[in-house]
Tab-separated table of C-alpha atoms and ligand atoms in Angstrom:
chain	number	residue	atom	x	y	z
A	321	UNK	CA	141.774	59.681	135.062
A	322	UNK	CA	141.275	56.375	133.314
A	323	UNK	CA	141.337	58.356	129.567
A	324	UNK	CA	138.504	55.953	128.646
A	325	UNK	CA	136.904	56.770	125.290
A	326	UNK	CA	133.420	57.539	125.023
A	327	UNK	CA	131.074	58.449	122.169
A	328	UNK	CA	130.533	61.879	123.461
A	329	UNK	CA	134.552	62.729	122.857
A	330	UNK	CA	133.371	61.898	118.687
A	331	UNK	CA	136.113	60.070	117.771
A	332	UNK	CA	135.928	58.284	114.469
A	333	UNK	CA	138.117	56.049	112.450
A	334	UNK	CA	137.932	55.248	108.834
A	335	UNK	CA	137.584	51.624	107.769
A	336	UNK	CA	140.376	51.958	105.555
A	337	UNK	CA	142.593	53.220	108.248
A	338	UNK	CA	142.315	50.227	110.777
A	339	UNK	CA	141.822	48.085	107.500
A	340	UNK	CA	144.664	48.902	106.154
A	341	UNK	CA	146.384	45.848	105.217
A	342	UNK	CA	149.882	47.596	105.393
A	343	UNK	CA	151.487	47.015	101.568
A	344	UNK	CA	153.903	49.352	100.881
A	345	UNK	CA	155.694	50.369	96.803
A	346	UNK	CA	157.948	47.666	98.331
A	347	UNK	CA	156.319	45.541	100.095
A	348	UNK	CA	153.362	43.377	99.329
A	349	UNK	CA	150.216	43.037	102.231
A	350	UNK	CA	151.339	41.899	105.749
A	351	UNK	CA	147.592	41.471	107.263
A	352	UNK	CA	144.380	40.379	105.768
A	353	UNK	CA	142.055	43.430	105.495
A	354	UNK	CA	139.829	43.398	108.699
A	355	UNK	CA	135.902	43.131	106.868
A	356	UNK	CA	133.827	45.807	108.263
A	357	UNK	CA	131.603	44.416	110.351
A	358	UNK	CA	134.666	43.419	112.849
A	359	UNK	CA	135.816	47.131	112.429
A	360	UNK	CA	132.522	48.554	113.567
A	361	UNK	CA	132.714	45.928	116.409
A	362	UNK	CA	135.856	46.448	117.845
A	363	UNK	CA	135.562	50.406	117.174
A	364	UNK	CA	132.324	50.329	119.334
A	365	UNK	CA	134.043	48.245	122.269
A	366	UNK	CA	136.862	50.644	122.308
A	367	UNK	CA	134.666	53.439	122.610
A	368	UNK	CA	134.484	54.912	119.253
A	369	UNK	CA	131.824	57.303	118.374
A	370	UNK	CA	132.094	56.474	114.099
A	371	UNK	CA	133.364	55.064	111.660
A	372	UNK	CA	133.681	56.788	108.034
A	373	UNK	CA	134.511	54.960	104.576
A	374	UNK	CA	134.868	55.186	101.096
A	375	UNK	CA	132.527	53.771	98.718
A	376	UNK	CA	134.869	51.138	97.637
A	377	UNK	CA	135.627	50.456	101.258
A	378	UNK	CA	132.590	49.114	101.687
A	379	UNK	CA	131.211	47.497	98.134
A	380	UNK	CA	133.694	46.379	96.064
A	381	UNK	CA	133.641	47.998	92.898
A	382	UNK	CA	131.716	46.230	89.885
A	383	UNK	CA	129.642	44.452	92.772
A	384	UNK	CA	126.382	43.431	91.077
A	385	UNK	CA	123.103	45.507	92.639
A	386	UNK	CA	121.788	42.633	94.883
A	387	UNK	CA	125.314	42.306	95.819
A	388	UNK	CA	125.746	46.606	96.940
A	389	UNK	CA	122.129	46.030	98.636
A	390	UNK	CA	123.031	43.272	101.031
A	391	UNK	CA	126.020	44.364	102.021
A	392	UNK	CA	124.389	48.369	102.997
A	393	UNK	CA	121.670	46.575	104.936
A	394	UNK	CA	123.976	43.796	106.736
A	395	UNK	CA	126.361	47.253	107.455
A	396	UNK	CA	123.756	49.258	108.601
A	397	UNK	CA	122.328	46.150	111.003
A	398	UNK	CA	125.954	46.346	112.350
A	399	UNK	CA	125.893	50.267	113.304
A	400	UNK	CA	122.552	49.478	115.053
A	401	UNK	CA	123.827	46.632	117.144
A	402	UNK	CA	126.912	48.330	117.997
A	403	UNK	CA	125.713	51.986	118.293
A	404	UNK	CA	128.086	53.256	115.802
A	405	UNK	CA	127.219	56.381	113.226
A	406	UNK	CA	128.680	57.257	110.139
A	407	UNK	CA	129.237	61.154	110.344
A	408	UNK	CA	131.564	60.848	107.210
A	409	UNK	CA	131.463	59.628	103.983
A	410	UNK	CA	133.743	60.081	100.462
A	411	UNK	CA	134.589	58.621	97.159
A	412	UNK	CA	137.757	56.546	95.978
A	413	UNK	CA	138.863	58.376	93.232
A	414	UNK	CA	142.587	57.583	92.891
A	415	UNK	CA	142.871	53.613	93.372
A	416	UNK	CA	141.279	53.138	89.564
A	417	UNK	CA	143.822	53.071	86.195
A	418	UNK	CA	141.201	55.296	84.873
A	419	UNK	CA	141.939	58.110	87.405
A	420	UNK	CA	145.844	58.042	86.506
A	421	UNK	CA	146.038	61.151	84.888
A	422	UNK	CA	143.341	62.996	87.447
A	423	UNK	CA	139.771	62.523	88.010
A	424	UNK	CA	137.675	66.106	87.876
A	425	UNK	CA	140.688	67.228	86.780
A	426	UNK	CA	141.441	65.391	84.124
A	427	UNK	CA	141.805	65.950	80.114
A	428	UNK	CA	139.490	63.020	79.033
A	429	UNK	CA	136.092	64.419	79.344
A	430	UNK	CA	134.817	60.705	79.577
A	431	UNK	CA	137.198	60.278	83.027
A	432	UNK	CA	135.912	63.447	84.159
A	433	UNK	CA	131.975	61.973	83.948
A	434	UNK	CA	132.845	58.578	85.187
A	435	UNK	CA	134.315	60.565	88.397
A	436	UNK	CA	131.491	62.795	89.013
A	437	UNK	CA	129.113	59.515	88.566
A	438	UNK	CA	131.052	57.709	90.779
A	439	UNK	CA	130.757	60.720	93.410
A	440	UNK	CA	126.739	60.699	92.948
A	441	UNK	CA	126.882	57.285	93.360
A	442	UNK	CA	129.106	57.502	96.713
A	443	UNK	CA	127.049	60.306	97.951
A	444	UNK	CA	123.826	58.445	97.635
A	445	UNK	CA	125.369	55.946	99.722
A	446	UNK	CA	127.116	58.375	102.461
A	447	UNK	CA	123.292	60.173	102.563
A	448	UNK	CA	121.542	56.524	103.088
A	449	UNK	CA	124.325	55.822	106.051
A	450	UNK	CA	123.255	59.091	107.970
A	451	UNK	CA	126.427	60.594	106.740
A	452	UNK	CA	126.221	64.717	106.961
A	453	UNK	CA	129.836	65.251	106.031
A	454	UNK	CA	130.874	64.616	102.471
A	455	UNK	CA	135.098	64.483	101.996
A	456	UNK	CA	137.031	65.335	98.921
A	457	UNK	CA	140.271	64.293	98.592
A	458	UNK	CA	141.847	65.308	95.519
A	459	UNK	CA	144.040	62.542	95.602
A	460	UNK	CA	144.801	62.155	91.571
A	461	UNK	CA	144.201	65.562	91.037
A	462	UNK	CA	147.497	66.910	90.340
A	463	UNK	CA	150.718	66.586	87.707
A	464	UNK	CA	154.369	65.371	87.245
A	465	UNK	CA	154.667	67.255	83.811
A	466	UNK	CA	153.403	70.694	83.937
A	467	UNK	CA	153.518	70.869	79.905
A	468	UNK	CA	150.432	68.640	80.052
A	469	UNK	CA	148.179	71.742	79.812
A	470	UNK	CA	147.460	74.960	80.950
A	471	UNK	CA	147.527	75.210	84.682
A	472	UNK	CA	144.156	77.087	85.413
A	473	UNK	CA	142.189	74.901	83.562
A	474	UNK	CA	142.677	72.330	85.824
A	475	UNK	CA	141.515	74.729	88.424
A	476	UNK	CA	138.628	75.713	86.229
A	477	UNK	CA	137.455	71.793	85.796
A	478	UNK	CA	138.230	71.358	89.776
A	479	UNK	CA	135.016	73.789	89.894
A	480	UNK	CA	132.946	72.949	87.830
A	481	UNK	CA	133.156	69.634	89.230
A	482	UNK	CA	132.551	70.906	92.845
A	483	UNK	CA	130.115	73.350	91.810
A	484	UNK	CA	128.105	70.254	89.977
A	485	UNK	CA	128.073	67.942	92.721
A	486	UNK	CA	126.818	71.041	95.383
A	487	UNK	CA	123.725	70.893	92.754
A	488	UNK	CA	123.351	67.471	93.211
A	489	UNK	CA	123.536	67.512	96.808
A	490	UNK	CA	121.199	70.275	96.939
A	491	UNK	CA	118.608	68.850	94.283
A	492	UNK	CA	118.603	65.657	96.244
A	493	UNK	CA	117.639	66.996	99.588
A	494	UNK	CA	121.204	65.492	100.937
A	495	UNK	CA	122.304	67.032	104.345
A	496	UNK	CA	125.734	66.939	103.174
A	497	UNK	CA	128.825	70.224	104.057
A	498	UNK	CA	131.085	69.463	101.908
A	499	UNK	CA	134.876	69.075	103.190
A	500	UNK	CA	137.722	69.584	100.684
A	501	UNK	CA	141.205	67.782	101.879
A	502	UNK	CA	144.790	69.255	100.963
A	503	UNK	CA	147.419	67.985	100.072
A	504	UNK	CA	150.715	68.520	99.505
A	505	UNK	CA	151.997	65.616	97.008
A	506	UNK	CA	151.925	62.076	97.278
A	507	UNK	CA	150.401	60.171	95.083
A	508	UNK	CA	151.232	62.608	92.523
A	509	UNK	CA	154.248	65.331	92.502
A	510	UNK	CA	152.374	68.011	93.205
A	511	UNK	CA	148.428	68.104	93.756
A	512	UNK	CA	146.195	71.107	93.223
A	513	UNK	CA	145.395	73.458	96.165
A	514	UNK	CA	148.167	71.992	98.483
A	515	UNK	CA	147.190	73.880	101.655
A	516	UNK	CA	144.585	75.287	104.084
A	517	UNK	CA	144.926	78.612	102.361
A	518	UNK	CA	144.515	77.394	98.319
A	519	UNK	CA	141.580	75.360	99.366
A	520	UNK	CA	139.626	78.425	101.361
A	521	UNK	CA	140.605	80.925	98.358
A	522	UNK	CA	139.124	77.816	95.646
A	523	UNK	CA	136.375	77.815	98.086
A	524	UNK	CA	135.181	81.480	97.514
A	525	UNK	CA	135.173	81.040	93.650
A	526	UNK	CA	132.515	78.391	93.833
A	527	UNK	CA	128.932	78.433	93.414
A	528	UNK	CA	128.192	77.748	96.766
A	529	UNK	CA	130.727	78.149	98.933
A	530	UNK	CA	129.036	78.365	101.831
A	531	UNK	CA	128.036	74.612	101.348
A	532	UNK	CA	132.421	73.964	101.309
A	533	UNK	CA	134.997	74.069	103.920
A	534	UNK	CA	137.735	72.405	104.481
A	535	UNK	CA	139.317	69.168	106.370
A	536	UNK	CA	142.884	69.666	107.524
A	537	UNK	CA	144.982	66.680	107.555
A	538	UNK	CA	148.125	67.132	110.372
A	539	UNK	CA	150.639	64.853	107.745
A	540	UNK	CA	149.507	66.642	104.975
A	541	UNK	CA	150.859	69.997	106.888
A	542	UNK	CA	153.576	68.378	108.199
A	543	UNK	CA	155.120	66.821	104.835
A	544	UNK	CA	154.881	70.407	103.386
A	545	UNK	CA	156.685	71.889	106.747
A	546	UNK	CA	153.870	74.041	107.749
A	547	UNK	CA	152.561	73.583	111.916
A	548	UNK	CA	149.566	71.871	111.616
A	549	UNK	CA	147.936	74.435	114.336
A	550	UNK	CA	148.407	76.956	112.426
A	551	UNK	CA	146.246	75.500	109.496
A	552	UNK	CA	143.560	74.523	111.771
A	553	UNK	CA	143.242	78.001	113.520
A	554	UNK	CA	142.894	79.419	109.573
A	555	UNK	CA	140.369	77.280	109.351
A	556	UNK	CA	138.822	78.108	112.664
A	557	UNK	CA	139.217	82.077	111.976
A	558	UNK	CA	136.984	81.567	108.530
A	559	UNK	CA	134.591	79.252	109.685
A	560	UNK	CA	135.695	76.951	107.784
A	561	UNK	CA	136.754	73.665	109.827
A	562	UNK	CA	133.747	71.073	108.522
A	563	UNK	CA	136.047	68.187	109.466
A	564	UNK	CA	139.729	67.453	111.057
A	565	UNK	CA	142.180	64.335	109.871
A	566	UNK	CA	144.539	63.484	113.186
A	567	UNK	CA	147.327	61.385	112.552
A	568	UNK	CA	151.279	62.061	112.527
A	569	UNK	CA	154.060	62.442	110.548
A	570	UNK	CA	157.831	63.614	110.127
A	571	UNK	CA	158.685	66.109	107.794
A	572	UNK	CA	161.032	64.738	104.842
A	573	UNK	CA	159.637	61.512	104.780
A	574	UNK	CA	157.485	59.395	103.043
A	575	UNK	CA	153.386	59.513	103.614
A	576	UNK	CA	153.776	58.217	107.406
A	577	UNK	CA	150.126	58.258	108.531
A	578	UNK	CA	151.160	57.896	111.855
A	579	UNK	CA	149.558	56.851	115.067
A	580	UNK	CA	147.852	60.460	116.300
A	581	UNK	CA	150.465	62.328	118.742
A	582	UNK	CA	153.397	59.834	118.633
A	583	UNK	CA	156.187	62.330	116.822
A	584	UNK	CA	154.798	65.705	117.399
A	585	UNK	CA	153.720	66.362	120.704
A	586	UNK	CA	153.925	69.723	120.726
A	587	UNK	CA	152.203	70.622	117.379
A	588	UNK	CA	149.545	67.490	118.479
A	589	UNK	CA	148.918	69.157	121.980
A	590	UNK	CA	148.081	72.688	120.300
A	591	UNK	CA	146.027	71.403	118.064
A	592	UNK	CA	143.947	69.586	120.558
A	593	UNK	CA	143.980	72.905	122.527
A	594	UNK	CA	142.512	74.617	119.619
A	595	UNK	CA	139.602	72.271	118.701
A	596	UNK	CA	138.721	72.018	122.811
A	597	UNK	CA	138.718	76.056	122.993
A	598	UNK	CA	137.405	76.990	119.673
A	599	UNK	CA	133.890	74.493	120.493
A	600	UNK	CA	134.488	72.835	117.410
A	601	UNK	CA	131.537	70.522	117.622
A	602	UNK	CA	132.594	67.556	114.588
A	603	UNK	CA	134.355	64.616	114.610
A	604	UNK	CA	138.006	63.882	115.987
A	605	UNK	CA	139.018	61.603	113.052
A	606	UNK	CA	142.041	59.518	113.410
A	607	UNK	CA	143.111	59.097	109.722
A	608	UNK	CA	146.124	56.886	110.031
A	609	UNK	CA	147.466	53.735	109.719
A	610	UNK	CA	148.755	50.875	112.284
A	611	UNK	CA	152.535	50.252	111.861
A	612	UNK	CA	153.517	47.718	108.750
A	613	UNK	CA	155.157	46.043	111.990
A	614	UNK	CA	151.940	44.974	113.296
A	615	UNK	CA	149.418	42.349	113.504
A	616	UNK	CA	145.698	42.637	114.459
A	617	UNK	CA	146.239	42.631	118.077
A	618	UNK	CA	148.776	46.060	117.087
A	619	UNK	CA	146.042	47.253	114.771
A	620	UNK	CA	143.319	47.885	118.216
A	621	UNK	CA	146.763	48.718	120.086
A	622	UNK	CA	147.409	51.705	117.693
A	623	UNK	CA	143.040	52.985	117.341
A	624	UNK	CA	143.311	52.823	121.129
A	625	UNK	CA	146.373	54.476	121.363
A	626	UNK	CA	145.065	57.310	118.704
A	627	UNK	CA	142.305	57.951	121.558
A	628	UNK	CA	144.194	57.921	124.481
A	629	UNK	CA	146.524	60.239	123.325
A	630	UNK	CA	143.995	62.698	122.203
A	631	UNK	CA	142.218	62.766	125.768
A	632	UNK	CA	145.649	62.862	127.562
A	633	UNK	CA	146.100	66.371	125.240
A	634	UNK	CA	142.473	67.135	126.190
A	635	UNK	CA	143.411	66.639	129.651
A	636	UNK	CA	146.440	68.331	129.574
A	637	UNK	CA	144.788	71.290	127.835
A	638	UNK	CA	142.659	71.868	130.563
A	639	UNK	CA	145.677	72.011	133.348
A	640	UNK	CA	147.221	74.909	130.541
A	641	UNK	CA	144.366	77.053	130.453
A	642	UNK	CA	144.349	76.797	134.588
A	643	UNK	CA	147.003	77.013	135.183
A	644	UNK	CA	147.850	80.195	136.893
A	645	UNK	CA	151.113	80.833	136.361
A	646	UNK	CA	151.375	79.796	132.522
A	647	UNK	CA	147.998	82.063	132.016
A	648	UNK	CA	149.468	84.797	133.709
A	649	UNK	CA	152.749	84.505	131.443
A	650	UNK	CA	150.203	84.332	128.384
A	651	UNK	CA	148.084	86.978	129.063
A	652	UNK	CA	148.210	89.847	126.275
A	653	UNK	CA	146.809	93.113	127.812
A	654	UNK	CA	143.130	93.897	126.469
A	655	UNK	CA	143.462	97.207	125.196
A	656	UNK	CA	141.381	98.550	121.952
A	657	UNK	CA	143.474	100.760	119.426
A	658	UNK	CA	142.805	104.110	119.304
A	659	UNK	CA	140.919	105.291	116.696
A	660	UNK	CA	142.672	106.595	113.373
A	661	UNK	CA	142.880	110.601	113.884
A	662	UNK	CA	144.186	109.831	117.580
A	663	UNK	CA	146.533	107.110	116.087
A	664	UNK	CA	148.018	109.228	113.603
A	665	UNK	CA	149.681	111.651	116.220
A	666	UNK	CA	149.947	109.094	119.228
A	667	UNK	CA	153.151	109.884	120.468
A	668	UNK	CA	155.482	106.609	121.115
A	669	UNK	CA	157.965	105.966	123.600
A	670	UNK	CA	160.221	103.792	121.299
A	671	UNK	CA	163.121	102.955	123.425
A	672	UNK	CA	161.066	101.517	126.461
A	673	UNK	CA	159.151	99.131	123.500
A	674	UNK	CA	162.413	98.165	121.864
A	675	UNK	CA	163.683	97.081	125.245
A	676	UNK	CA	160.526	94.863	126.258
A	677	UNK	CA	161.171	91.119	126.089
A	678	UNK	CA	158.332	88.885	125.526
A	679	UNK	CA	158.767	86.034	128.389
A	680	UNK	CA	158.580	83.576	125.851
A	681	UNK	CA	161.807	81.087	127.123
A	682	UNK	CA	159.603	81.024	130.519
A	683	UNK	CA	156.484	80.224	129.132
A	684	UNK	CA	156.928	77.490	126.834
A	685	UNK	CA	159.443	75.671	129.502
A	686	UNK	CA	156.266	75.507	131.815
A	687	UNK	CA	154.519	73.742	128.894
A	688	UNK	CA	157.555	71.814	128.342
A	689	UNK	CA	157.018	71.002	132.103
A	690	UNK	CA	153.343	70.457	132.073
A	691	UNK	CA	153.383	68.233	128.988
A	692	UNK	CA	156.294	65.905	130.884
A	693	UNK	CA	154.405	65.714	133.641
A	694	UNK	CA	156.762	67.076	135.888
A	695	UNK	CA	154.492	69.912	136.286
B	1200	GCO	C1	145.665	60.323	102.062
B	1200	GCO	C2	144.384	61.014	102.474
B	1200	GCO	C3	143.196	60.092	102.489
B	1200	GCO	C4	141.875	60.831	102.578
B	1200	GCO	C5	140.748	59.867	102.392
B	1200	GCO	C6	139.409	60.502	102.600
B	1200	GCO	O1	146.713	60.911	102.312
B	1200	GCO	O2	145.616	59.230	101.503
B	1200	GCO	O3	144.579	61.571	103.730
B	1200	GCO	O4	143.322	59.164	103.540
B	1200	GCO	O5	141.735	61.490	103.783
B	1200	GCO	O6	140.837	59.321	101.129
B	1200	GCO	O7	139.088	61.275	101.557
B	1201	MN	MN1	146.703	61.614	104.303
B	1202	MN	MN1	143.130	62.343	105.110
């Protein structure tokens, strides 16, 4: 197995996760930013399928008309060359001072418009790039001080601003599913609709939710302590997963945006189970950063290494669900309850259940063994 990428495995990267120029809040820029023309170059020759953006990502805001127009057409002459699609697309609504006190969710009316014509404008963009999946990330939307307002009426504006922009999609003709991001915190103390769950109950008070699902990001789970598999499989079970962010993280710490895989194998292998066995058909997005250690040459290092690891799990995957003795240690017998007369008197032999271990220690060494390759 040479674990080569290909476009067929889907993998995309955004351009402001390889062009990241890795500043930290104490640190100032160690690399220029990579302009995105060498991104879609260097994705394509390591066997990317896509590459996603932000509209500021790719036209600076306040960039004059003439200015937005050459640089979508010199872009989109880049895709062609290189054979690269952009399957994703979303706004930048939390780099702006405007957006410091939230963006559809904030108090100031006037912020609230600007944010919603900044989406349109994004989305026109995303829908001229070929883009069919249209991100959210609420990444303003959220408070320090809780006595700023009532708490539901940030919820209520959160709507009205989804609800809005699935009329906008809709009267345009756009293609777009819309995929709403959680979040647990960071940048702001706590944001709105912090997991999976929040976002797929939001979700079923909109106008059209079946337009809206959701894009799990593994930090995102992992910073709140939650097992990332268990937030895509949600996902999974309501139809729901429009769009995946893989990266890494540990919990406790700081907004890593680690290289995909590289601190938790276990929770990364499951995951890549589930999106393999489920058929989930979208992108593998590697939303993450290259260490503030590196240079360029680390920068390809790490989107190859995002890759690699995934088809490794892939791989890996496969030997699990062939395995014959780890299936037969996961097998659960296939029997339908009874119905509910016969279930009501079904007699129960207690102490034989009680006494009924679950092989559990067994099972999960042989993964322990299969994933160290000593199986
Ligand atoms: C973060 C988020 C973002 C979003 C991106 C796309 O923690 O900063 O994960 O990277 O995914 O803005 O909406
Ligand atoms: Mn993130
Ligand atoms: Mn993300």
């Amino acid at each position: 197995m040479d674990y080569q990428p290909k476009p067929e495995h889907r993998f995309t990267f955004g351009l402001w996760t390889v062009s990241n120029p890795g500043a930290d809040p104490f640190g100032a820029p160690v690399r220029e930013r990579i302009p995105p023309s060498r991104v879609v170059e260097n994705l394509a020759r390591l066997g990317a399928f896509g590459v996603n953006l932000h509209d500021d990502d790719l036209i600076p805001p306040d960039s004059s008309p003439s200015e937005r127009r050459r640089l979508i057409s010199e872009f989109q002459r880049c895709l062609k060359d290189h054979g690269l699609v952009v399957p994703m697309a979303t706004t930048n609504l939390f780099s702006d001072p405007v957006f410091r006190a939230g963006a559809f969710t904030a108090q100031n009316p006037k912020v609230r418009a600007y944010a919603l014509q900044k989406t349109m404008i994004a989305m026109d963009l995303g829908a001229e790039l070929g883009a069919e999946i249209y991100v959210f990330w609420g990444g303003r939307e959220g408070s320090e001080v809780d006595a700023a307002g009532y708490l539901p009426d940030a919820l209520a504006r959160y709507r009205e601003a989804i609800n809005l922009l699935c009329a906008y999609s809709r009267e345009q003709g756009y293609p777009f599913r819309f995929a709403l991001e959680p979040k647990p915190n960071e940048p702001r103390g706590d944001l709105f609709l912090p997991t999976v769950g929040s976002m797929l109950g939001f979700i079923a008070t909109l106008d059209h939710p079946e337009m809206v699902g959701v894009n799990p990001e593994f930090a995102h789970a992992a910073m709140a302590g939650l097992n990332f598999a268990h937030e895509v499989a949600q996902a999974i079970d309501s139809r729901k997963l429009f769009h995946v962010d893989l990266n890494d993280q540990r919990m406790g710490r700081f907004d890593q945006d680690l290289r995909f895989a590289s601190e938790n194998l276990k929770t990364a292998f499951f995951t890549v189970l589930l999106l393999e066995e489920s058929g989930y058909q979208g992108p593998r997005h590697f939303d993450a950063h290259p260490l503030r250690t590196e240079d360029e040459r680390g920068v390809w290092e790490f989107a190859k290494g995002c890759m690699r690891s995934y088809l490794i799990l892939k791989e890996k995957a496969w030997r699990f669900a062939e395995d014959p003795e780890i299936q037969e240690a996961r097998r659960t017998p296939a029997q339908p309850l009874p119905d509910l007369r016969e279930l009501r008197s079904m007699p129960f032999d207690l102490d034989t259940l009680r006494g009924e271990g679950a092989g559990q220690e067994r099972l999960d060494q042989l993964l322990f063994d299969l994933l160290t390759g000593v199986r």
